[in-house]
mmCIF file of C-alpha atoms in Angstrom:
data_model
loop_
_atom_site.group_PDB
_atom_site.id
_atom_site.type_symbol
_atom_site.label_atom_id
_atom_site.label_comp_id
_atom_site.label_asym_id
_atom_site.label_seq_id
_atom_site.Cartn_x
_atom_site.Cartn_y
_atom_site.Cartn_z
ATOM 1 C CA MET Q 86 51.714 7.202 4.239
ATOM 2 C CA ASP Q 87 49.820 5.939 1.115
ATOM 3 C CA LYS Q 88 47.055 7.854 0.881
ATOM 4 C CA LYS Q 89 45.539 6.265 -2.265
ATOM 5 C CA ARG Q 90 45.053 2.958 -0.616
ATOM 6 C CA TYR Q 91 41.955 4.456 1.661
ATOM 7 C CA ILE Q 92 40.056 6.002 -1.236
ATOM 8 C CA SER Q 93 38.464 2.836 -2.412
ATOM 9 C CA PRO Q 94 36.677 2.014 1.421
ATOM 10 C CA ILE Q 95 35.975 5.712 1.419
ATOM 11 C CA VAL Q 96 34.452 5.491 -0.994
ATOM 12 C CA ALA Q 97 32.349 2.343 -0.385
ATOM 13 C CA VAL Q 98 31.346 3.975 3.104
ATOM 14 C CA ILE Q 99 29.756 6.611 1.121
ATOM 15 C CA PHE Q 100 27.976 4.170 -1.026
ATOM 16 C CA VAL Q 101 26.888 2.359 1.740
ATOM 17 C CA ILE Q 102 25.375 5.819 3.546
ATOM 18 C CA CYS Q 103 23.662 6.718 0.670
ATOM 19 C CA THR Q 104 21.861 3.823 -0.131
ATOM 20 C CA LEU Q 105 20.673 3.631 4.052
ATOM 21 C CA ILE Q 106 20.051 7.333 3.649
ATOM 22 C CA LEU Q 107 17.690 6.498 0.481
ATOM 23 C CA SER Q 108 16.212 3.473 1.406
ATOM 24 C CA PHE Q 109 15.407 5.856 5.048
ATOM 25 C CA ALA Q 110 13.983 8.450 2.244
ATOM 26 C CA GLU Q 111 11.287 5.563 0.703
ATOM 27 C CA HIS Q 112 10.327 4.136 3.818
ATOM 28 C CA ARG Q 113 9.464 7.361 4.970
ATOM 29 C CA ILE Q 114 7.621 8.586 1.378
ATOM 30 C CA THR Q 115 5.576 4.881 1.144
ATOM 31 C CA GLY Q 116 5.040 5.748 4.973
ATOM 32 C CA GLN Q 117 2.526 8.787 3.724
ATOM 33 C CA LEU Q 118 0.121 6.643 2.008
ATOM 34 C CA THR Q 119 -2.162 5.599 5.006
ATOM 35 C CA SER Q 120 -4.302 3.759 2.425
ATOM 36 C CA GLN Q 121 -1.669 1.372 1.929
ATOM 37 C CA THR Q 122 -0.442 0.365 5.054
ATOM 38 C CA LEU Q 123 -4.168 -0.578 7.768
ATOM 39 C CA ALA Q 124 -2.375 -3.620 8.431
ATOM 40 C CA SER Q 125 0.295 -2.114 10.437
ATOM 41 C CA ARG Q 126 -1.709 0.206 12.015
ATOM 42 C CA TRP Q 127 -3.955 -2.130 13.019
ATOM 43 C CA THR Q 128 -1.431 -4.926 14.661
ATOM 44 C CA GLU Q 129 2.341 -4.390 15.004
ATOM 45 C CA ASP Q 130 3.301 -8.310 14.921
ATOM 46 C CA GLY Q 131 1.934 -8.826 11.129
ATOM 47 C CA SER Q 132 -0.289 -11.011 11.660
ATOM 48 C CA PHE Q 133 -2.708 -9.788 9.124
ATOM 49 C CA SER Q 134 -2.812 -8.584 5.531
ATOM 50 C CA GLN Q 135 -4.350 -6.275 3.302
ATOM 51 C CA VAL Q 136 -5.614 -6.958 0.269
ATOM 52 C CA THR Q 137 -7.876 -5.189 -3.006
ATOM 53 C CA CYS Q 138 -9.774 -6.414 -5.233
ATOM 54 C CA PHE Q 139 -10.578 -3.580 -8.213
ATOM 55 C CA PHE Q 140 -13.395 -5.330 -10.349
ATOM 56 C CA LYS Q 141 -14.602 -4.915 -14.149
ATOM 57 C CA SER Q 142 -17.925 -3.967 -14.893
ATOM 58 C CA SER Q 143 -17.572 -7.093 -16.680
ATOM 59 C CA ALA Q 144 -17.677 -8.444 -12.864
ATOM 60 C CA ALA Q 145 -21.330 -6.876 -12.224
ATOM 61 C CA MET Q 146 -20.238 -7.078 -8.476
ATOM 62 C CA THR Q 147 -23.140 -5.979 -6.385
ATOM 63 C CA GLU Q 148 -23.850 -5.476 -2.479
ATOM 64 C CA GLN Q 149 -25.638 -8.843 -2.622
ATOM 65 C CA MET Q 150 -22.915 -10.825 -4.197
ATOM 66 C CA LEU Q 151 -20.626 -9.530 -1.129
ATOM 67 C CA VAL Q 152 -22.467 -11.575 1.040
ATOM 68 C CA PRO Q 153 -21.239 -15.047 0.379
ATOM 69 C CA ILE Q 154 -17.729 -13.359 -0.019
ATOM 70 C CA ARG Q 155 -18.150 -12.565 3.294
ATOM 71 C CA TYR Q 156 -19.481 -15.902 4.834
ATOM 72 C CA LYS Q 157 -16.823 -17.723 3.176
ATOM 73 C CA LEU Q 158 -13.984 -15.314 4.089
ATOM 74 C CA ASN Q 159 -14.960 -16.483 8.123
ATOM 75 C CA GLN Q 160 -15.760 -19.704 7.592
ATOM 76 C CA ALA Q 161 -11.749 -19.599 6.388
ATOM 77 C CA LEU Q 162 -11.022 -18.047 9.295
ATOM 78 C CA SER Q 163 -12.734 -20.792 11.231
ATOM 79 C CA ASP Q 164 -11.335 -23.220 9.351
ATOM 80 C CA ALA Q 165 -8.175 -21.917 10.330
ATOM 81 C CA ALA Q 166 -8.776 -22.075 14.089
ATOM 82 C CA ILE Q 167 -8.778 -18.360 14.234
ATOM 83 C CA GLY Q 168 -10.993 -17.340 16.826
ATOM 84 C CA ILE Q 169 -12.590 -13.442 17.453
ATOM 85 C CA ASP Q 170 -10.503 -14.085 20.942
ATOM 86 C CA ASP Q 171 -7.034 -14.469 18.990
ATOM 87 C CA THR Q 172 -7.024 -10.518 18.502
ATOM 88 C CA GLU Q 173 -6.503 -7.244 20.653
ATOM 89 C CA THR Q 174 -9.669 -5.787 18.988
ATOM 90 C CA GLY Q 175 -11.411 -8.857 18.815
ATOM 91 C CA ARG Q 176 -11.688 -8.292 15.065
ATOM 92 C CA ASN Q 177 -10.150 -10.667 12.717
ATOM 93 C CA MET Q 178 -11.498 -9.681 9.041
ATOM 94 C CA VAL Q 179 -12.973 -5.952 8.071
ATOM 95 C CA ASP Q 180 -14.260 -4.799 4.886
ATOM 96 C CA ALA Q 181 -14.838 -1.832 2.417
ATOM 97 C CA TYR Q 182 -16.394 -1.540 -0.652
ATOM 98 C CA SER Q 183 -16.641 1.726 -3.231
ATOM 99 C CA SER Q 184 -17.454 2.714 -6.681
ATOM 100 C CA ILE Q 185 -16.859 6.622 -7.685
ATOM 101 C CA GLY Q 186 -19.471 8.792 -9.411
ATOM 102 C CA GLN Q 187 -20.660 12.223 -9.956
ATOM 103 C CA VAL Q 188 -23.734 13.833 -7.312
ATOM 104 C CA THR Q 189 -25.064 17.337 -8.265
ATOM 105 C CA MET Q 190 -25.883 18.942 -4.206
ATOM 106 C CA GLU Q 191 -27.588 22.185 -2.752
ATOM 107 C CA SER Q 192 -27.173 24.032 -0.146
ATOM 108 C CA SER Q 193 -29.492 27.465 1.150
ATOM 109 C CA ARG Q 194 -26.132 29.017 -0.315
ATOM 110 C CA THR Q 195 -26.013 27.740 -3.579
ATOM 111 C CA SER Q 196 -25.520 24.227 -6.007
ATOM 112 C CA THR Q 197 -22.450 22.082 -6.972
ATOM 113 C CA THR Q 198 -22.310 18.590 -9.488
ATOM 114 C CA GLU Q 199 -18.519 16.809 -8.034
ATOM 115 C CA ARG Q 200 -17.259 13.618 -7.896
ATOM 116 C CA ALA Q 201 -18.857 11.286 -5.515
ATOM 117 C CA VAL Q 202 -17.134 8.493 -3.645
ATOM 118 C CA GLY Q 203 -20.141 5.678 -2.753
ATOM 119 C CA VAL Q 204 -18.412 4.027 0.613
ATOM 120 C CA GLY Q 205 -19.506 0.893 2.438
ATOM 121 C CA GLY Q 206 -18.496 -0.732 5.155
ATOM 122 C CA ASP Q 207 -15.180 0.705 7.180
ATOM 123 C CA PHE Q 208 -14.098 2.618 3.858
ATOM 124 C CA PHE Q 209 -12.251 5.597 6.720
ATOM 125 C CA LEU Q 210 -10.282 3.100 8.267
ATOM 126 C CA PHE Q 211 -9.169 1.893 4.874
ATOM 127 C CA HIS Q 212 -9.006 5.342 4.087
ATOM 128 C CA PRO Q 213 -7.855 8.241 7.340
ATOM 129 C CA MET Q 214 -8.264 11.132 5.793
ATOM 130 C CA GLU Q 215 -7.758 14.844 7.744
ATOM 131 C CA LEU Q 216 -10.652 15.752 9.617
ATOM 132 C CA LEU Q 217 -11.619 19.625 9.791
ATOM 133 C CA SER Q 218 -14.317 19.237 11.537
ATOM 134 C CA GLY Q 219 -17.311 16.764 12.637
ATOM 135 C CA ASN Q 220 -16.106 12.884 12.025
ATOM 136 C CA TYR Q 221 -16.574 9.797 10.113
ATOM 137 C CA PHE Q 222 -19.564 7.517 8.964
ATOM 138 C CA ASP Q 223 -18.391 3.720 8.963
ATOM 139 C CA GLY Q 224 -19.965 -0.085 8.761
ATOM 140 C CA ASP Q 225 -21.979 0.109 11.862
ATOM 141 C CA ASP Q 226 -24.307 3.124 10.430
ATOM 142 C CA LEU Q 227 -27.683 1.420 9.566
ATOM 143 C CA ASN Q 228 -29.255 5.211 8.649
ATOM 144 C CA GLU Q 229 -26.756 6.020 5.624
ATOM 145 C CA ASP Q 230 -27.817 8.963 5.645
ATOM 146 C CA GLY Q 231 -24.492 11.167 6.458
ATOM 147 C CA VAL Q 232 -22.049 12.544 3.759
ATOM 148 C CA ILE Q 233 -18.252 13.589 4.262
ATOM 149 C CA LEU Q 234 -17.485 16.592 2.293
ATOM 150 C CA ASP Q 235 -14.375 17.683 1.104
ATOM 151 C CA GLU Q 236 -13.044 21.378 1.928
ATOM 152 C CA ASP Q 237 -13.528 22.799 -1.643
ATOM 153 C CA VAL Q 238 -17.100 21.355 -1.712
ATOM 154 C CA ALA Q 239 -17.717 22.521 1.441
ATOM 155 C CA TRP Q 240 -16.191 26.246 0.610
ATOM 156 C CA LYS Q 241 -18.557 26.412 -2.207
ATOM 157 C CA LEU Q 242 -21.405 25.091 -0.397
ATOM 158 C CA PHE Q 243 -21.480 27.002 2.732
ATOM 159 C CA GLY Q 244 -18.800 29.080 2.319
ATOM 160 C CA SER Q 245 -16.763 27.402 5.235
ATOM 161 C CA TYR Q 246 -15.032 24.332 6.917
ATOM 162 C CA ASP Q 247 -16.854 24.227 9.923
ATOM 163 C CA VAL Q 248 -20.280 22.581 8.355
ATOM 164 C CA ALA Q 249 -20.568 19.494 10.512
ATOM 165 C CA GLY Q 250 -24.669 19.276 11.245
ATOM 166 C CA MET Q 251 -25.775 21.236 8.432
ATOM 167 C CA GLU Q 252 -27.602 19.618 5.678
ATOM 168 C CA ILE Q 253 -27.163 19.170 2.274
ATOM 169 C CA THR Q 254 -29.916 18.181 -0.867
ATOM 170 C CA ILE Q 255 -29.623 15.515 -2.793
ATOM 171 C CA GLY Q 256 -31.854 15.172 -5.092
ATOM 172 C CA ASN Q 257 -34.974 15.161 -3.748
ATOM 173 C CA ALA Q 258 -33.606 14.308 0.372
ATOM 174 C CA ALA Q 259 -31.963 15.838 3.008
ATOM 175 C CA TYR Q 260 -28.518 15.122 3.935
ATOM 176 C CA PRO Q 261 -26.919 16.319 7.304
ATOM 177 C CA VAL Q 262 -23.227 16.468 6.812
ATOM 178 C CA ARG Q 263 -21.285 14.816 8.868
ATOM 179 C CA GLY Q 264 -17.967 16.266 8.529
ATOM 180 C CA VAL Q 265 -15.312 17.746 6.444
ATOM 181 C CA VAL Q 266 -12.001 16.474 5.198
ATOM 182 C CA ARG Q 267 -8.789 17.729 3.806
ATOM 183 C CA ARG Q 268 -7.593 17.393 0.903
ATOM 184 C CA LYS Q 269 -3.964 15.582 -0.626
ATOM 185 C CA ALA Q 270 -1.714 17.745 -1.997
ATOM 186 C CA GLY Q 271 1.551 17.217 -4.620
ATOM 187 C CA MET Q 272 2.376 16.449 -7.815
ATOM 188 C CA PHE Q 273 1.421 12.814 -7.530
ATOM 189 C CA SER Q 274 -1.974 13.887 -5.796
ATOM 190 C CA LYS Q 275 -2.389 16.112 -8.449
ATOM 191 C CA ALA Q 276 -1.619 13.264 -11.100
ATOM 192 C CA ALA Q 277 -3.969 10.958 -9.702
ATOM 193 C CA GLU Q 278 -6.861 13.536 -9.580
ATOM 194 C CA GLU Q 279 -6.817 12.917 -5.690
ATOM 195 C CA ASP Q 280 -6.876 17.307 -5.879
ATOM 196 C CA THR Q 281 -10.338 16.914 -7.429
ATOM 197 C CA PRO Q 282 -13.026 18.500 -5.384
ATOM 198 C CA THR Q 283 -14.742 14.756 -3.489
ATOM 199 C CA VAL Q 284 -18.203 14.183 -1.816
ATOM 200 C CA TYR Q 285 -18.017 10.960 -0.007
ATOM 201 C CA VAL Q 286 -22.099 9.772 0.609
ATOM 202 C CA SER Q 287 -23.023 5.983 1.480
ATOM 203 C CA TYR Q 288 -23.289 3.537 -1.825
ATOM 204 C CA LYS Q 289 -26.636 3.347 -0.889
ATOM 205 C CA ILE Q 290 -26.912 7.287 -1.926
ATOM 206 C CA LEU Q 291 -24.694 7.042 -4.864
ATOM 207 C CA LYS Q 292 -26.613 3.960 -6.651
ATOM 208 C CA GLU Q 293 -29.910 5.570 -5.931
ATOM 209 C CA GLN Q 294 -28.815 9.053 -7.709
ATOM 210 C CA MET Q 295 -26.762 7.484 -10.241
ATOM 211 C CA GLY Q 296 -29.311 4.543 -11.008
ATOM 212 C CA ASP Q 297 -28.648 2.914 -14.147
ATOM 213 C CA SER Q 298 -25.201 4.363 -15.003
ATOM 214 C CA LEU Q 299 -24.053 2.835 -11.743
ATOM 215 C CA THR Q 300 -23.378 -0.678 -12.810
ATOM 216 C CA SER Q 301 -21.809 -1.960 -9.834
ATOM 217 C CA ILE Q 302 -19.010 -1.683 -7.499
ATOM 218 C CA GLU Q 303 -15.954 -0.974 -8.181
ATOM 219 C CA ASN Q 304 -13.497 -2.321 -5.506
ATOM 220 C CA TYR Q 305 -13.735 -4.542 -2.760
ATOM 221 C CA GLU Q 306 -10.782 -3.949 0.445
ATOM 222 C CA LEU Q 307 -9.948 -6.396 3.468
ATOM 223 C CA LEU Q 308 -8.219 -6.602 6.150
ATOM 224 C CA ILE Q 309 -7.441 -10.430 7.370
ATOM 225 C CA ASN Q 310 -5.873 -12.340 9.971
ATOM 226 C CA SER Q 311 -3.197 -14.469 7.884
ATOM 227 C CA PRO Q 312 -1.681 -17.154 9.510
ATOM 228 C CA VAL Q 313 0.182 -17.757 6.825
ATOM 229 C CA ALA Q 314 1.813 -15.581 3.949
ATOM 230 C CA ASP Q 315 -0.338 -15.261 0.818
ATOM 231 C CA PHE Q 316 -3.154 -15.841 3.516
ATOM 232 C CA GLY Q 317 -5.442 -13.167 2.510
ATOM 233 C CA THR Q 318 -4.601 -13.337 -1.640
ATOM 234 C CA SER Q 319 -6.014 -16.824 -1.734
ATOM 235 C CA GLN Q 320 -8.705 -17.070 0.592
ATOM 236 C CA LEU Q 321 -10.134 -14.149 -0.928
ATOM 237 C CA LYS Q 322 -9.964 -15.637 -4.620
ATOM 238 C CA ASP Q 323 -11.830 -18.613 -3.264
ATOM 239 C CA ALA Q 324 -13.932 -16.548 -2.032
ATOM 240 C CA MET Q 325 -14.823 -14.444 -5.460
ATOM 241 C CA GLY Q 326 -15.847 -17.450 -7.370
ATOM 242 C CA LEU Q 327 -15.008 -15.151 -10.245
ATOM 243 C CA ASP Q 328 -13.425 -15.714 -13.541
ATOM 244 C CA GLU Q 329 -9.529 -14.495 -12.616
ATOM 245 C CA ASN Q 330 -9.787 -12.238 -16.159
ATOM 246 C CA SER Q 331 -12.309 -9.967 -14.302
ATOM 247 C CA TYR Q 332 -10.944 -8.790 -11.695
ATOM 248 C CA GLU Q 333 -7.055 -7.397 -10.758
ATOM 249 C CA MET Q 334 -6.226 -8.051 -7.258
ATOM 250 C CA VAL Q 335 -3.616 -6.266 -5.452
ATOM 251 C CA GLU Q 336 -1.674 -7.062 -1.429
ATOM 252 C CA ASN Q 337 -1.167 -4.008 -0.479
ATOM 253 C CA SER Q 338 0.825 -4.763 2.885
ATOM 254 C CA THR Q 339 3.743 -5.989 1.038
ATOM 255 C CA ARG Q 340 3.593 -3.980 -2.001
ATOM 256 C CA PHE Q 341 6.481 -2.211 -0.966
ATOM 257 C CA SER Q 342 8.821 -5.397 -0.220
ATOM 258 C CA LEU Q 343 11.460 -5.380 -1.661
ATOM 259 C CA LYS Q 344 10.236 -8.347 -3.530
ATOM 260 C CA HIS Q 345 7.632 -7.193 -4.720
ATOM 261 C CA ARG Q 346 9.561 -3.930 -5.418
ATOM 262 C CA TRP Q 347 11.915 -6.422 -7.329
ATOM 263 C CA GLU Q 348 9.066 -7.576 -9.342
ATOM 264 C CA VAL Q 349 8.145 -4.103 -10.676
ATOM 265 C CA LEU Q 350 11.391 -3.748 -11.576
ATOM 266 C CA ARG Q 351 11.503 -6.508 -13.926
ATOM 267 C CA SER Q 352 7.951 -5.590 -15.472
ATOM 268 C CA PHE Q 353 8.553 -1.407 -15.572
ATOM 269 C CA GLY Q 354 7.304 -0.717 -19.133
ATOM 270 C CA GLN Q 355 4.838 -3.129 -19.049
ATOM 271 C CA ARG Q 356 3.066 -2.470 -15.987
ATOM 272 C CA SER Q 357 2.716 1.216 -16.896
ATOM 273 C CA MET Q 358 0.639 0.063 -20.438
ATOM 274 C CA HIS Q 359 -3.004 -0.720 -19.841
ATOM 275 C CA LYS Q 360 -4.091 -3.679 -21.801
ATOM 276 C CA ASN Q 361 -8.007 -4.202 -19.835
ATOM 277 C CA GLU Q 362 -11.170 -2.246 -18.676
ATOM 278 C CA LEU Q 363 -9.995 -1.169 -15.295
ATOM 279 C CA VAL Q 364 -10.540 2.217 -13.618
ATOM 280 C CA TYR Q 365 -8.160 2.521 -10.849
ATOM 281 C CA PRO Q 366 -9.750 5.269 -7.873
ATOM 282 C CA TYR Q 367 -7.236 7.769 -7.118
ATOM 283 C CA TRP Q 368 -5.972 6.639 -4.258
ATOM 284 C CA GLU Q 369 -4.202 3.263 -6.437
ATOM 285 C CA ASN Q 370 -3.067 6.010 -8.880
ATOM 286 C CA ARG Q 371 -1.224 7.811 -6.249
ATOM 287 C CA ALA Q 372 0.258 4.082 -4.587
ATOM 288 C CA ARG Q 373 1.344 3.089 -8.002
ATOM 289 C CA ALA Q 374 2.931 5.799 -8.509
ATOM 290 C CA TYR Q 375 4.643 5.601 -5.529
ATOM 291 C CA GLU Q 376 5.674 2.589 -5.815
ATOM 292 C CA ASP Q 377 7.075 3.715 -8.839
ATOM 293 C CA VAL Q 378 9.530 5.887 -7.087
ATOM 294 C CA ALA Q 379 10.036 3.074 -4.641
ATOM 295 C CA THR Q 380 11.078 0.709 -7.573
ATOM 296 C CA LEU Q 381 13.515 3.732 -8.763
ATOM 297 C CA PHE Q 382 14.852 4.202 -5.352
ATOM 298 C CA LEU Q 383 16.121 0.379 -5.191
ATOM 299 C CA LEU Q 384 17.744 0.571 -8.552
ATOM 300 C CA VAL Q 385 19.669 3.201 -7.224
ATOM 301 C CA GLU Q 386 20.226 1.512 -4.092
ATOM 302 C CA ILE Q 387 21.748 -1.487 -5.774
ATOM 303 C CA LEU Q 388 24.325 0.599 -8.440
ATOM 304 C CA PHE Q 389 25.057 2.406 -5.158
ATOM 305 C CA LEU Q 390 26.083 -0.871 -3.373
ATOM 306 C CA ILE Q 391 28.012 -2.750 -6.741
ATOM 307 C CA PHE Q 392 30.820 -1.142 -5.910
ATOM 308 C CA PRO Q 393 31.198 -1.721 -1.843
ATOM 309 C CA GLY Q 394 30.042 -5.513 -3.138
ATOM 310 C CA ILE Q 395 32.778 -5.509 -5.601
ATOM 311 C CA MET Q 396 35.540 -4.161 -2.855
ATOM 312 C CA LEU Q 397 33.499 -6.949 0.117
ATOM 313 C CA ILE Q 398 34.044 -9.651 -2.546
ATOM 314 C CA ARG Q 399 37.528 -8.831 -3.038
ATOM 315 C CA GLY Q 400 38.427 -8.683 0.533
ATOM 316 C CA VAL Q 401 37.520 -11.810 1.688
ATOM 317 C CA ILE Q 402 39.134 -13.556 -1.668
ATOM 318 C CA ALA Q 403 42.462 -12.048 0.293
ATOM 319 C CA LEU Q 404 41.333 -12.851 3.300
ATOM 320 C CA ILE Q 405 40.843 -16.553 2.271
ATOM 321 C CA ARG Q 406 44.290 -16.363 0.580
ATOM 322 C CA ARG Q 407 46.216 -15.039 3.632
ATOM 323 C CA CYS Q 408 44.222 -17.945 5.968
ATOM 324 C CA LYS Q 409 45.318 -20.121 2.552
ATOM 325 C CA GLN Q 410 48.695 -19.304 3.331
ATOM 326 C CA PHE Q 411 49.189 -18.794 6.725
ATOM 327 C CA SER Q 412 47.566 -22.567 6.675
ATOM 328 C CA ILE Q 413 50.326 -23.678 4.006
ATOM 329 C CA ARG Q 414 53.270 -21.740 5.806
ATOM 330 C CA LYS Q 415 52.508 -23.495 8.936
ATOM 331 C CA THR Q 416 52.083 -27.219 7.481
ATOM 332 C CA PHE Q 417 55.429 -26.625 5.969
ATOM 333 C CA GLU Q 418 57.053 -25.953 9.490
ATOM 334 C CA HIS Q 419 55.454 -28.379 11.126
ATOM 335 C CA LEU Q 420 56.635 -30.972 8.495
ATOM 336 C CA LEU Q 421 60.199 -29.419 9.084
ATOM 337 C CA ASP Q 422 59.911 -29.530 12.399
ATOM 338 C CA ARG Q 423 59.244 -33.323 12.249
ATOM 339 C CA ALA Q 424 62.067 -34.256 10.141
ATOM 340 C CA LYS Q 425 64.453 -32.431 11.984
ATOM 341 C CA GLY Q 426 63.730 -34.915 14.918
ATOM 342 C CA LYS Q 427 61.657 -31.963 16.936
ATOM 343 C CA LYS Q 428 59.517 -32.538 19.946
ATOM 344 C CA LEU Q 429 55.954 -30.930 18.848
#
C-alpha cells in the first residue's frame, strides 16, 4: 500500500480545518464589539444597516444641524414606501451623537477631573455597556440631568460601585448618578484608551461645562431600515449636505464582511496613515484594531486555502481527462462495432 498518495489529501484537509477554525475565531473576536452590531441585534433578517459619520472640526456639526438631517432621512424612508408598521420594533430609524471632553466632578467625599462623553439620542443602544448598578438614560429623557459613571470614577468619588441615585456636582449644578458601568479591559482596549476613567453625560451638560472649547459634535451614529444595499450610507450622505472632505463615513454592519476585509487588505499600509484632522473616539479605534486582526486572519485563511485549492484544481483536471478518455474509448468502440456490422 502506497501511503505517500494519502499525504497530500490529508494535508489539504488539515488546512481546510485550520481555515474553518480561524474563521470561527474571527467571528468570535469581532462579535465582542457590541458598538458595531446594533443592526444584527435589532433584527435578524438583515434589513437594517448601521452607519457612523465622524466629523472634522471644519464641519462644525451642531444639534440644530441634525434636525434637517433627521427630517431628510425620514423622508427618504417614506419615499421608499417603508412605514413604521413594517418592523417588529415599530422604529425604522434610531440615531445618536456624541463628543468627548472633560468635566470636573465633586461628591461629598472628593473631587476628580475625568474624560467625559457627551451623548445625545439613543447612545446606549449603540454602546450597551455592562451595568454594575442603576440604568441608562436614552433619547426620550427630556430632563438630560443624569450621569453614568464607569467603575473607576464611581470608586474615586464614592468608594463604591452601588451608587445609583446618589448625587455629584458638576459646575454649580447637582446631578443624580443614573448608573455605573464596567470598563472594557484588554490589549486593544488599553491601546485605544478605552480603559481611561470616563463619565457619560448629556451633550447639553458637556457643552455647558466646556463652553467654546467644545466646538461641535464629533460623530453621528445611525441605524436605518435599508431596502437595498448601501441605502443607509447613500441617504445619510445626501442628507448631510456637507463637503465629503469634512467627514468620514463607516458602514459598521458590513465592516467585517469578506468584501470589506479584502479592501482593507489591499490598503493595509495606507489605512494606518492619518492624513486628516479626524480624531476617532475610543470605540472606533478599538474597532479599527479588530478590523486589522480580522484582515490578517483573512490573509492567513487565503494562505491555508492555496494548497487545498491546488489539490482541488488538479483533481478536477484529472476527472475531466478521465471523462474525455472514457468518452473517446466509448466512441472508438462504437465505431468499431458499426464497422463489424453489429447491431447497436
